PDB file of C-alpha atoms and ligand atoms in Angstrom:
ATOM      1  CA  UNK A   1      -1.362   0.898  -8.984  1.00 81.00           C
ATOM      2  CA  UNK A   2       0.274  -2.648 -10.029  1.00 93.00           C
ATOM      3  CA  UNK A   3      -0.766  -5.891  -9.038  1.00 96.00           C
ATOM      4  CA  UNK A   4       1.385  -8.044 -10.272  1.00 97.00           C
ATOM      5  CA  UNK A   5       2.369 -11.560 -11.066  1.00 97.00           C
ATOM      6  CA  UNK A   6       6.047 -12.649 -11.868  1.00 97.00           C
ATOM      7  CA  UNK A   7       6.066 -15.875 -13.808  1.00 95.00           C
ATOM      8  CA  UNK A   8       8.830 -18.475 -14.650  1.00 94.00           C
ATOM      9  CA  UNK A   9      10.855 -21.058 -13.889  1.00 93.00           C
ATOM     10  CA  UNK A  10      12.865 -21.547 -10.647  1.00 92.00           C
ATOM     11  CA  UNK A  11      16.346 -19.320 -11.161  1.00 90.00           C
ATOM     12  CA  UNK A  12      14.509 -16.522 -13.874  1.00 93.00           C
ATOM     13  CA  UNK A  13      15.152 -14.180 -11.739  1.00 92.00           C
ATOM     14  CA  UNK A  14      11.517 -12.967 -10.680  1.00 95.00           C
ATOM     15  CA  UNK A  15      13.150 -12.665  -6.975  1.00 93.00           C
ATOM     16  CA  UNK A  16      15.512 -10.049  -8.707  1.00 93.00           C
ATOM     17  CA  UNK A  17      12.937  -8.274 -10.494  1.00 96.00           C
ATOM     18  CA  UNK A  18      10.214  -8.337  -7.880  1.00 96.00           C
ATOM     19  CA  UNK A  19      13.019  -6.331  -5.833  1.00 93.00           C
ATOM     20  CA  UNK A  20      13.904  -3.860  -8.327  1.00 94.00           C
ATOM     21  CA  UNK A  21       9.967  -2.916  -8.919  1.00 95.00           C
ATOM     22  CA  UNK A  22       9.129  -3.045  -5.784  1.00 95.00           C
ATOM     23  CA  UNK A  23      11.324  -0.228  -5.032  1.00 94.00           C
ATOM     24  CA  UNK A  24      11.046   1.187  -8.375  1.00 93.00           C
ATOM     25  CA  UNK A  25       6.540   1.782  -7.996  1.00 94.00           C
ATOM     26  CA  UNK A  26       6.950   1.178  -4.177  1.00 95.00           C
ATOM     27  CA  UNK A  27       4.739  -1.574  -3.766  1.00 96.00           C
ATOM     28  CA  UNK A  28       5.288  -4.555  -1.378  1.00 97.00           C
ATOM     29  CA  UNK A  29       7.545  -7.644  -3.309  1.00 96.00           C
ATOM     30  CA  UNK A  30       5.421 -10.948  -1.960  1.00 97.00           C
ATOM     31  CA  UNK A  31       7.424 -14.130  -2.178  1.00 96.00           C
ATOM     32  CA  UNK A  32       6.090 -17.314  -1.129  1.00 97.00           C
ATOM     33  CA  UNK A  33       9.523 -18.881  -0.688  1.00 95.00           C
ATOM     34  CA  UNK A  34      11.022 -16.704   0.750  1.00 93.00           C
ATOM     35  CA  UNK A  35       8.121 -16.368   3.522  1.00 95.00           C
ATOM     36  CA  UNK A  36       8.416 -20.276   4.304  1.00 96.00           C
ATOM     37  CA  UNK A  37      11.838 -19.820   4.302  1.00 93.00           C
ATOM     38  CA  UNK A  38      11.527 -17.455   7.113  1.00 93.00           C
ATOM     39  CA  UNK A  39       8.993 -20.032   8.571  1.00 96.00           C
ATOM     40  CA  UNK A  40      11.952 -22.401   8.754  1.00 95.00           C
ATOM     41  CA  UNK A  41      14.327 -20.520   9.800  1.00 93.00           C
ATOM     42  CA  UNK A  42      11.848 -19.374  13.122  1.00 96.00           C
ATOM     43  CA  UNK A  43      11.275 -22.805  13.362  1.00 97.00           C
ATOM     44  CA  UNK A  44       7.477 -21.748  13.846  1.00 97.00           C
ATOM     45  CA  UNK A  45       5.028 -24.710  13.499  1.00 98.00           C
ATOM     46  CA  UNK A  46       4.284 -23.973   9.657  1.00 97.00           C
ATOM     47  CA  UNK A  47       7.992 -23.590   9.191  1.00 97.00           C
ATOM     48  CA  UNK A  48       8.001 -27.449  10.830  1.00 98.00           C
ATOM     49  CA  UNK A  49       5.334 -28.600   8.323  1.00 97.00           C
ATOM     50  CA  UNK A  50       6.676 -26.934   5.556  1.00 98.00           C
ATOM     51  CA  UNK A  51      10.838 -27.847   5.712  1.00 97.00           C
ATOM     52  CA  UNK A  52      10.926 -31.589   4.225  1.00 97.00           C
ATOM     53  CA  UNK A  53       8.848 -29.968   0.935  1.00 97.00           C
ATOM     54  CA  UNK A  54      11.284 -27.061   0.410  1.00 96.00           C
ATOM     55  CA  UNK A  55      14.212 -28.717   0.249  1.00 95.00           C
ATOM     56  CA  UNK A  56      12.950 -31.511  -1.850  1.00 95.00           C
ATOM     57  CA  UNK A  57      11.758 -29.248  -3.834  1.00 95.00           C
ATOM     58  CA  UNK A  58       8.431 -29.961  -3.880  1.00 96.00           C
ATOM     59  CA  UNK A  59       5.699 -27.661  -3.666  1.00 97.00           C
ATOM     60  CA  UNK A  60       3.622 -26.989  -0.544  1.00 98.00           C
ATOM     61  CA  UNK A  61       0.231 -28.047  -0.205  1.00 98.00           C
ATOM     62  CA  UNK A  62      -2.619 -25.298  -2.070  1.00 98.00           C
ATOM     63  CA  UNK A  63      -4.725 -24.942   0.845  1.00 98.00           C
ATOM     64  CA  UNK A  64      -1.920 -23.822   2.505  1.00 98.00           C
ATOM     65  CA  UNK A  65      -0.424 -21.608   0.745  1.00 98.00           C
ATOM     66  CA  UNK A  66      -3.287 -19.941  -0.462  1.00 98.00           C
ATOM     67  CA  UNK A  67      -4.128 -19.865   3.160  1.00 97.00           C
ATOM     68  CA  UNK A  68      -1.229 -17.667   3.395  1.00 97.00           C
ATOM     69  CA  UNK A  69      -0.927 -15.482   0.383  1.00 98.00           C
ATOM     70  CA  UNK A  70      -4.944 -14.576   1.489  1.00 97.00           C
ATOM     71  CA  UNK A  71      -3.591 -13.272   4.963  1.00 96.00           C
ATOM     72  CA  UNK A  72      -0.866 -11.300   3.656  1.00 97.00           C
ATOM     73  CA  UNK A  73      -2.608  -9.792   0.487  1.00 97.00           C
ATOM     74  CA  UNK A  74      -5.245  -8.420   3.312  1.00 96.00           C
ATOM     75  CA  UNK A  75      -2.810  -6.083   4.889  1.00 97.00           C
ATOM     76  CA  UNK A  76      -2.425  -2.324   4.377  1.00 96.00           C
ATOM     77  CA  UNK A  77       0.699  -2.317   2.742  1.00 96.00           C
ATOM     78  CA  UNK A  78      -1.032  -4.036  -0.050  1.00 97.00           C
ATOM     79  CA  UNK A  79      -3.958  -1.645  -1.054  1.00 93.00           C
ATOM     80  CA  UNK A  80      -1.922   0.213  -3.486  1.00 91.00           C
ATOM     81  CA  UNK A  81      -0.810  -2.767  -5.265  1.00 96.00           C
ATOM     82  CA  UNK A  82       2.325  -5.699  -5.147  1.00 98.00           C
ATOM     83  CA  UNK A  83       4.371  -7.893  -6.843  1.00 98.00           C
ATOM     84  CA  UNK A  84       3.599 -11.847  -6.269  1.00 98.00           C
ATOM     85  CA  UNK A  85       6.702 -13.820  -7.103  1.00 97.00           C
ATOM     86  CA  UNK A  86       6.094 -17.595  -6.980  1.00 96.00           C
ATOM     87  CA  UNK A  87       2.656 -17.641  -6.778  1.00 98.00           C
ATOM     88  CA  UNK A  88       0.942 -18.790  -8.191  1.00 98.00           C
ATOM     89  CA  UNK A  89       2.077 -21.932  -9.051  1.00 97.00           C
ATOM     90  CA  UNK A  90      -0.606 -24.169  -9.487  1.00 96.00           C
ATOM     91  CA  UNK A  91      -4.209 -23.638 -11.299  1.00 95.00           C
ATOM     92  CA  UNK A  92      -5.893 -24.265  -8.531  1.00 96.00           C
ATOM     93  CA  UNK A  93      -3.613 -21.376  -7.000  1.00 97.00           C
ATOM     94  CA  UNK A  94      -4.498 -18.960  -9.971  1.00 96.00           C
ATOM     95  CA  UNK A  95      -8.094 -19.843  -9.527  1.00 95.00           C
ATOM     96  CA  UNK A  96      -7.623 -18.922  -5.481  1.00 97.00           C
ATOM     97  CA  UNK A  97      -6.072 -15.342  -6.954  1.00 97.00           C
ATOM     98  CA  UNK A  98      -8.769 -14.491  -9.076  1.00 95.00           C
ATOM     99  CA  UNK A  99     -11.167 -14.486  -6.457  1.00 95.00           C
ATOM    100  CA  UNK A 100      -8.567 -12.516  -4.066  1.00 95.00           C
ATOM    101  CA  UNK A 101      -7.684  -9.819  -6.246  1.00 95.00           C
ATOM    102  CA  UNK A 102      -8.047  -7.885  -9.830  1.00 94.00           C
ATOM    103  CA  UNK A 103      -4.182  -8.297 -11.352  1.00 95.00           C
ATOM    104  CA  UNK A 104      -3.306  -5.838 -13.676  1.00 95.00           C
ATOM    105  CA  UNK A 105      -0.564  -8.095 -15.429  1.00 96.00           C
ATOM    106  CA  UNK A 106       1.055 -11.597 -15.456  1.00 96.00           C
ATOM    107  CA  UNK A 107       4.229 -10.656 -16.661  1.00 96.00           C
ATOM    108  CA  UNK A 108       6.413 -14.230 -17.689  1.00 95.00           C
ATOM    109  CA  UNK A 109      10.280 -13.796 -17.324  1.00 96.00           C
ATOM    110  CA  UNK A 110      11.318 -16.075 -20.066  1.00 93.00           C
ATOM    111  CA  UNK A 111      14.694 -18.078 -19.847  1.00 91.00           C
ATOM    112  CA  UNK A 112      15.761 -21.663 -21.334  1.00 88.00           C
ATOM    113  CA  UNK A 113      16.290 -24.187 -19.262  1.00 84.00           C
ATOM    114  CA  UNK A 114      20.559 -24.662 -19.434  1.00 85.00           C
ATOM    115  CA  UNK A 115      20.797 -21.135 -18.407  1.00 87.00           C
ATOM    116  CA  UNK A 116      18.772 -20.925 -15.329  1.00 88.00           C
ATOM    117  CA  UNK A 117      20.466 -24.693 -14.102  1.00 86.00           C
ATOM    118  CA  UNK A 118      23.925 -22.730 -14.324  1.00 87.00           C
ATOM    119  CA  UNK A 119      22.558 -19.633 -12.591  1.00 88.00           C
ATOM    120  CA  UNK A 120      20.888 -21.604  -9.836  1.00 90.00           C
ATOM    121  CA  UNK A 121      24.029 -23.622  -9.366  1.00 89.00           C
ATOM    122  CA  UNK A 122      26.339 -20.545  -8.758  1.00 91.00           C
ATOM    123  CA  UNK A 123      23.471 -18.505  -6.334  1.00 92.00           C
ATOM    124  CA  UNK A 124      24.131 -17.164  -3.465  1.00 94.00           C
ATOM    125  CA  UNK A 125      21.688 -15.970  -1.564  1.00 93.00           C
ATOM    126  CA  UNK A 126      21.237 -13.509   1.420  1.00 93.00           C
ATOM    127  CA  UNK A 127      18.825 -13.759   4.250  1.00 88.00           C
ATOM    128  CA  UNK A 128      17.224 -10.158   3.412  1.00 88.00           C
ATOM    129  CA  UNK A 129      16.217 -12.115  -0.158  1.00 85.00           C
ATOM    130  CA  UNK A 130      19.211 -10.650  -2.211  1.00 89.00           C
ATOM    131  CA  UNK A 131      20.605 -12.661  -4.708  1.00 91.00           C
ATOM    132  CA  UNK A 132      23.884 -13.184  -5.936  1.00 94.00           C
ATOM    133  CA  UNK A 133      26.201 -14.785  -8.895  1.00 91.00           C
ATOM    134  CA  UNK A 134      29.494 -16.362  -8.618  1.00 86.00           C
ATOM    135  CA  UNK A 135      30.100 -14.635 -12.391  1.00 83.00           C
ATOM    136  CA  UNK A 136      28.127 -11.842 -12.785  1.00 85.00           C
ATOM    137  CA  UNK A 137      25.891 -10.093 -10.390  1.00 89.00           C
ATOM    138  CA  UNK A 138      28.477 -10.737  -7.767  1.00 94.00           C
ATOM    139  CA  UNK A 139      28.486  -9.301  -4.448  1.00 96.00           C
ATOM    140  CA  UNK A 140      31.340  -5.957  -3.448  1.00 96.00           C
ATOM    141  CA  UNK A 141      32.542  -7.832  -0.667  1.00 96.00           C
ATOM    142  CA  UNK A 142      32.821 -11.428  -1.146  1.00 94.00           C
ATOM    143  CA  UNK A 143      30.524 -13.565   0.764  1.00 95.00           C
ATOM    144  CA  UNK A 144      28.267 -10.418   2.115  1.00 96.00           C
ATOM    145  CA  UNK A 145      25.338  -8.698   1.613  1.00 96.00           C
ATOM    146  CA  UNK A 146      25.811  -5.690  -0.228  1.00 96.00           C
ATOM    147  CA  UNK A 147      22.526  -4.671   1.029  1.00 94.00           C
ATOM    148  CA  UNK A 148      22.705  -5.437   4.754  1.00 95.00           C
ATOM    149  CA  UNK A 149      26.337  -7.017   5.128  1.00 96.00           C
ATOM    150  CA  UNK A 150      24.981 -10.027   5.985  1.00 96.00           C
ATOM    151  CA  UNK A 151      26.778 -13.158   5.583  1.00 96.00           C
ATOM    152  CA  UNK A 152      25.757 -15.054   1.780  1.00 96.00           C
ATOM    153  CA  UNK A 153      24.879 -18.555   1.627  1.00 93.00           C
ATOM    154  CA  UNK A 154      23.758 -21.358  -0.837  1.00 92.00           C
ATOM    155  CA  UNK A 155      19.950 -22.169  -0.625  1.00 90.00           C
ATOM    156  CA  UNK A 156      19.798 -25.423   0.600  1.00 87.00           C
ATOM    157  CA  UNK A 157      17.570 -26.679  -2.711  1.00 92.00           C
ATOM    158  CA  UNK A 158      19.619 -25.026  -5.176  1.00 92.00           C
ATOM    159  CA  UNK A 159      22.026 -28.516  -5.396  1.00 88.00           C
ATOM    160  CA  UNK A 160      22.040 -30.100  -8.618  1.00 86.00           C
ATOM    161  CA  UNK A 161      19.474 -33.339  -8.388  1.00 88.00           C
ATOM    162  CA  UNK A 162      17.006 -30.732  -6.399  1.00 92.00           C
ATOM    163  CA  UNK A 163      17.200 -28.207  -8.774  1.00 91.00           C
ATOM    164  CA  UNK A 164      15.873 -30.794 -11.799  1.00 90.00           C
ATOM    165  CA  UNK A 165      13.746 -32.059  -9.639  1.00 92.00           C
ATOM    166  CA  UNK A 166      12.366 -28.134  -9.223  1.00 93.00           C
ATOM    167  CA  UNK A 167      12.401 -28.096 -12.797  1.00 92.00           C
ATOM    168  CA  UNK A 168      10.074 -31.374 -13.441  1.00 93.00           C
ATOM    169  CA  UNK A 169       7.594 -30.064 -10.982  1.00 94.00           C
ATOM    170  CA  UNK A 170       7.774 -26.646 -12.545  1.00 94.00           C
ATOM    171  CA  UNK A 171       7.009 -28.643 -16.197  1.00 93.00           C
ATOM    172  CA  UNK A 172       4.269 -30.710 -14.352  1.00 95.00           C
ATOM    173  CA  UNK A 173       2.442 -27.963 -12.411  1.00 94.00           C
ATOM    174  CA  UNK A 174       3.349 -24.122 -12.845  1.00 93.00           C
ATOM    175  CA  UNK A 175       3.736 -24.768 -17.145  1.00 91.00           C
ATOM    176  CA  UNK A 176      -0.123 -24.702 -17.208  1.00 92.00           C
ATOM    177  CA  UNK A 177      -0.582 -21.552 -15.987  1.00 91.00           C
ATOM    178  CA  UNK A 178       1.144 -20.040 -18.394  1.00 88.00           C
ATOM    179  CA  UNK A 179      -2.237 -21.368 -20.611  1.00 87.00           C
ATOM    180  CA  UNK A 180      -4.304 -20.553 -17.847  1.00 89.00           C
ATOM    181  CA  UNK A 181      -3.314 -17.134 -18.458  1.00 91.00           C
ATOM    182  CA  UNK A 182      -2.217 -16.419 -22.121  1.00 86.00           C
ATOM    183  CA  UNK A 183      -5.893 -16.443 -23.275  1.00 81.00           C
ATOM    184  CA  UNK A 184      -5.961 -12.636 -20.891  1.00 85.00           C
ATOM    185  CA  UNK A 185      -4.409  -9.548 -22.723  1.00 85.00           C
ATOM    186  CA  UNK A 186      -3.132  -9.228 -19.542  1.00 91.00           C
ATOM    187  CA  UNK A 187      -0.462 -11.445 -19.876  1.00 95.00           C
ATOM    188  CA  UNK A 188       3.122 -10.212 -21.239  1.00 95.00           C
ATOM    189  CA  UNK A 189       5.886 -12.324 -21.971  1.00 94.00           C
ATOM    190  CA  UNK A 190       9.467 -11.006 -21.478  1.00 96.00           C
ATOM    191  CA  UNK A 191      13.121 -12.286 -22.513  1.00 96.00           C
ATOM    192  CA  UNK A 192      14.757 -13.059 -19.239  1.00 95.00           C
ATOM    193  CA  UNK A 193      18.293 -12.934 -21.249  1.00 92.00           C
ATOM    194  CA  UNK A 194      20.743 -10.054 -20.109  1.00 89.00           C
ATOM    195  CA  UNK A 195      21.811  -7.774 -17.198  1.00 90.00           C
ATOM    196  CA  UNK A 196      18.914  -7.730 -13.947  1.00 92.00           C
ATOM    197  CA  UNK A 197      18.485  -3.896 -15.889  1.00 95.00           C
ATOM    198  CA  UNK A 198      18.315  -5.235 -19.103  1.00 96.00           C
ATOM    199  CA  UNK A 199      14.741  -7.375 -18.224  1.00 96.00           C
ATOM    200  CA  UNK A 200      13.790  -4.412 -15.528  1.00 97.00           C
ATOM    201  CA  UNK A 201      13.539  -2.078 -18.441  1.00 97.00           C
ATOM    202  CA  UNK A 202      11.529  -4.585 -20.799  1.00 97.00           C
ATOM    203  CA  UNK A 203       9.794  -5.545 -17.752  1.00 97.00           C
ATOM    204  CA  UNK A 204       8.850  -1.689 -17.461  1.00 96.00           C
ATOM    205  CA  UNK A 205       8.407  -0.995 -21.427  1.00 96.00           C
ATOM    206  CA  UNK A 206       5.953  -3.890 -20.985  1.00 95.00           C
ATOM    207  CA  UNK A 207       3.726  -2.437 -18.323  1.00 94.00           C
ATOM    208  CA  UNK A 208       3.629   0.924 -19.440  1.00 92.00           C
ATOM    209  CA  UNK A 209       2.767  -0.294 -23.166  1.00 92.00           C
ATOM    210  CA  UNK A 210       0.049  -2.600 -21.133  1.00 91.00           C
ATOM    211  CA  UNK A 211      -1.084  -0.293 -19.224  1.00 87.00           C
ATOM    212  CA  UNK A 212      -1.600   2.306 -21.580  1.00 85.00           C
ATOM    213  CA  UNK A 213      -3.327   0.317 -24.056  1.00 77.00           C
ATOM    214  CA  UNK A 214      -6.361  -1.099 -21.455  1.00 71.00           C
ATOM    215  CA  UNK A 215      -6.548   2.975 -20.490  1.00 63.00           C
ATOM    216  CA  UNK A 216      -6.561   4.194 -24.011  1.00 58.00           C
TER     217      UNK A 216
HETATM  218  P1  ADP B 301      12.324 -20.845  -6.992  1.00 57.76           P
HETATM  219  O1  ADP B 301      13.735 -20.352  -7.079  1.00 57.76           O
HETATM  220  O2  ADP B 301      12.225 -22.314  -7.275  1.00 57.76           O
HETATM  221  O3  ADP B 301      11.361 -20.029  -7.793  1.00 57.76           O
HETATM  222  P2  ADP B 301      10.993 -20.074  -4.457  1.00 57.76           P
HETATM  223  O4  ADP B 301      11.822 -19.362  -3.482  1.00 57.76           O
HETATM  224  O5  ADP B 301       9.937 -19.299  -5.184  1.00 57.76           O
HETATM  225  O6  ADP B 301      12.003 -20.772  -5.467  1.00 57.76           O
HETATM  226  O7  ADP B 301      10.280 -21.328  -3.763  1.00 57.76           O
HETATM  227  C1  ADP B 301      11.023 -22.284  -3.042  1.00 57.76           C
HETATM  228  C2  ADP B 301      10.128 -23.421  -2.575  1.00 57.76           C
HETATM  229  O8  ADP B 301       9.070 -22.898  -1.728  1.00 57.76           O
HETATM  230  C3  ADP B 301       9.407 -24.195  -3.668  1.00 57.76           C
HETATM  231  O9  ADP B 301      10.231 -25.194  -4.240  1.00 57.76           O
HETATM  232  C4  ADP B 301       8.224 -24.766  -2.859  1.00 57.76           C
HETATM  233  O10 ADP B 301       8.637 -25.845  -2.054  1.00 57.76           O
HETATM  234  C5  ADP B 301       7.853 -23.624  -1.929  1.00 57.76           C
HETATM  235  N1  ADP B 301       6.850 -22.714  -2.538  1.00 57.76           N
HETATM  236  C6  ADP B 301       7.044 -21.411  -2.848  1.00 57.76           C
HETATM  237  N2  ADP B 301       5.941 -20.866  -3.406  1.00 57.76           N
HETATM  238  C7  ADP B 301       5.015 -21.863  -3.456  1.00 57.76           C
HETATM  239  C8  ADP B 301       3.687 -21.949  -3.943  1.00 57.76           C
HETATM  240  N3  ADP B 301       3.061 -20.906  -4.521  1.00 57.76           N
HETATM  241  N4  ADP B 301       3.031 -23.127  -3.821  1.00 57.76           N
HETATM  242  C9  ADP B 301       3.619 -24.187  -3.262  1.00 57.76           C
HETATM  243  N5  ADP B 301       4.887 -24.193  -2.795  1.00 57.76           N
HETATM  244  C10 ADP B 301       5.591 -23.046  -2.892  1.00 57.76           C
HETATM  245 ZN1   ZN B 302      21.077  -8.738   2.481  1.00 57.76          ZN
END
């Protein structure tokens, strides 16, 4: 099955697509941020250590966060496969991964920078990880879930001077990876542009093109 890692910048929508294909090959959708956010929101002592970083927007220590992706790729649910989405983020994070696990693809969700500020501006977001637009992508009810009715709300690090700041430690630290990696054939780049179907379905094409070739 897939092991996979979504790639791009804050707001690409690889919280989206991890969804959508996790459901889709029924693997487990593994996001870093939204696990500290839970932290937080237990007020649990990582969630303590972690807050002041997250809504910053700076990134959480390596040690620790590998720390935790480690625990959680070593449960059951896993052994088939899953979809990492914000992680790794760092090369010494990627170099952590390779030891952990065999990924079958690094798939990059592509999107310029002026789009995903506007996106990012306009989220809301739901506790149970669903995200919504103010534009498109909105929710049926306004201000719920459409998932679990639960009430919508703005992340707390999706405000304008956080979000550049996201973006300069995105440039500073996750941009390299995308080096680290594009040497691999495993690595496929997609156009983030469009509908969430739109990039599930070149998100799809692109694994089943992948996949067949390194079979064939
Ligand atoms: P984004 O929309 O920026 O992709 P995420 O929900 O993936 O947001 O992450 C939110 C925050 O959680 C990050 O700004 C960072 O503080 C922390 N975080 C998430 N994943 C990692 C990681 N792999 N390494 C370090 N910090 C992380
Ligand atoms: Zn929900």
């Amino acid at each position: 099955m897939f092991k996979l890692v979504l790639l791009g910048p804050p707001g690409a929508g690889k919280g989206t697509q991890a969804d959508v294909l996790g459901s889709k090959y029924g693997i487990p959708h593994i996001s870093t941020g939204n696990i500290f956010r839970d932290h937080i929101t237990r007020q649990t002592d990582l969630g303590k250590q972690v807050q002041h970083l997250l809504s910053r927007g700076d990134l959480v220590p390596d040690d620790v966060t590998n720390e935790l992706v480690r625990d959680r790729l070593a449960r059951n649910d896993c052994a088939a496969g899953f979809i990492l989405d914000g992680y790794p983020r760092t090369t010494d994070q990627a170099k952590f991964l390779k030891r952990l696990a065999r990924i079958t693809a690094v798939v990059e969700i592509a999107v310029p920078e002026e789009t995903v500020v506007k996106r990012l501006s306009s989220r809301w977001m739901c506790a149970c990880g669903r995200a919504y637009g103010l534009v498109s992508d909105t929710p049926r009810k306004r201000g719920q879930c459409d998932s679990c009715d639960a009430q919508l709300f703005q992340r707390n690090d999706d405000k304008p001077e956080v979000i550049r700041h996201r973006f300069q430690v995105y440039r500073e630290s996750t941009q390299p990876l995308v080096e680290f990696y594009k040497g691999e054939n495993r690595y496929l780049r997609v156009d983030g542009a469009g509908s969430i179907q739109d990039v599930t379905k070149r998100i799809s094409d692109a694994l089943v093109r992948h996949v067949a070739h390194v079979v064939g």
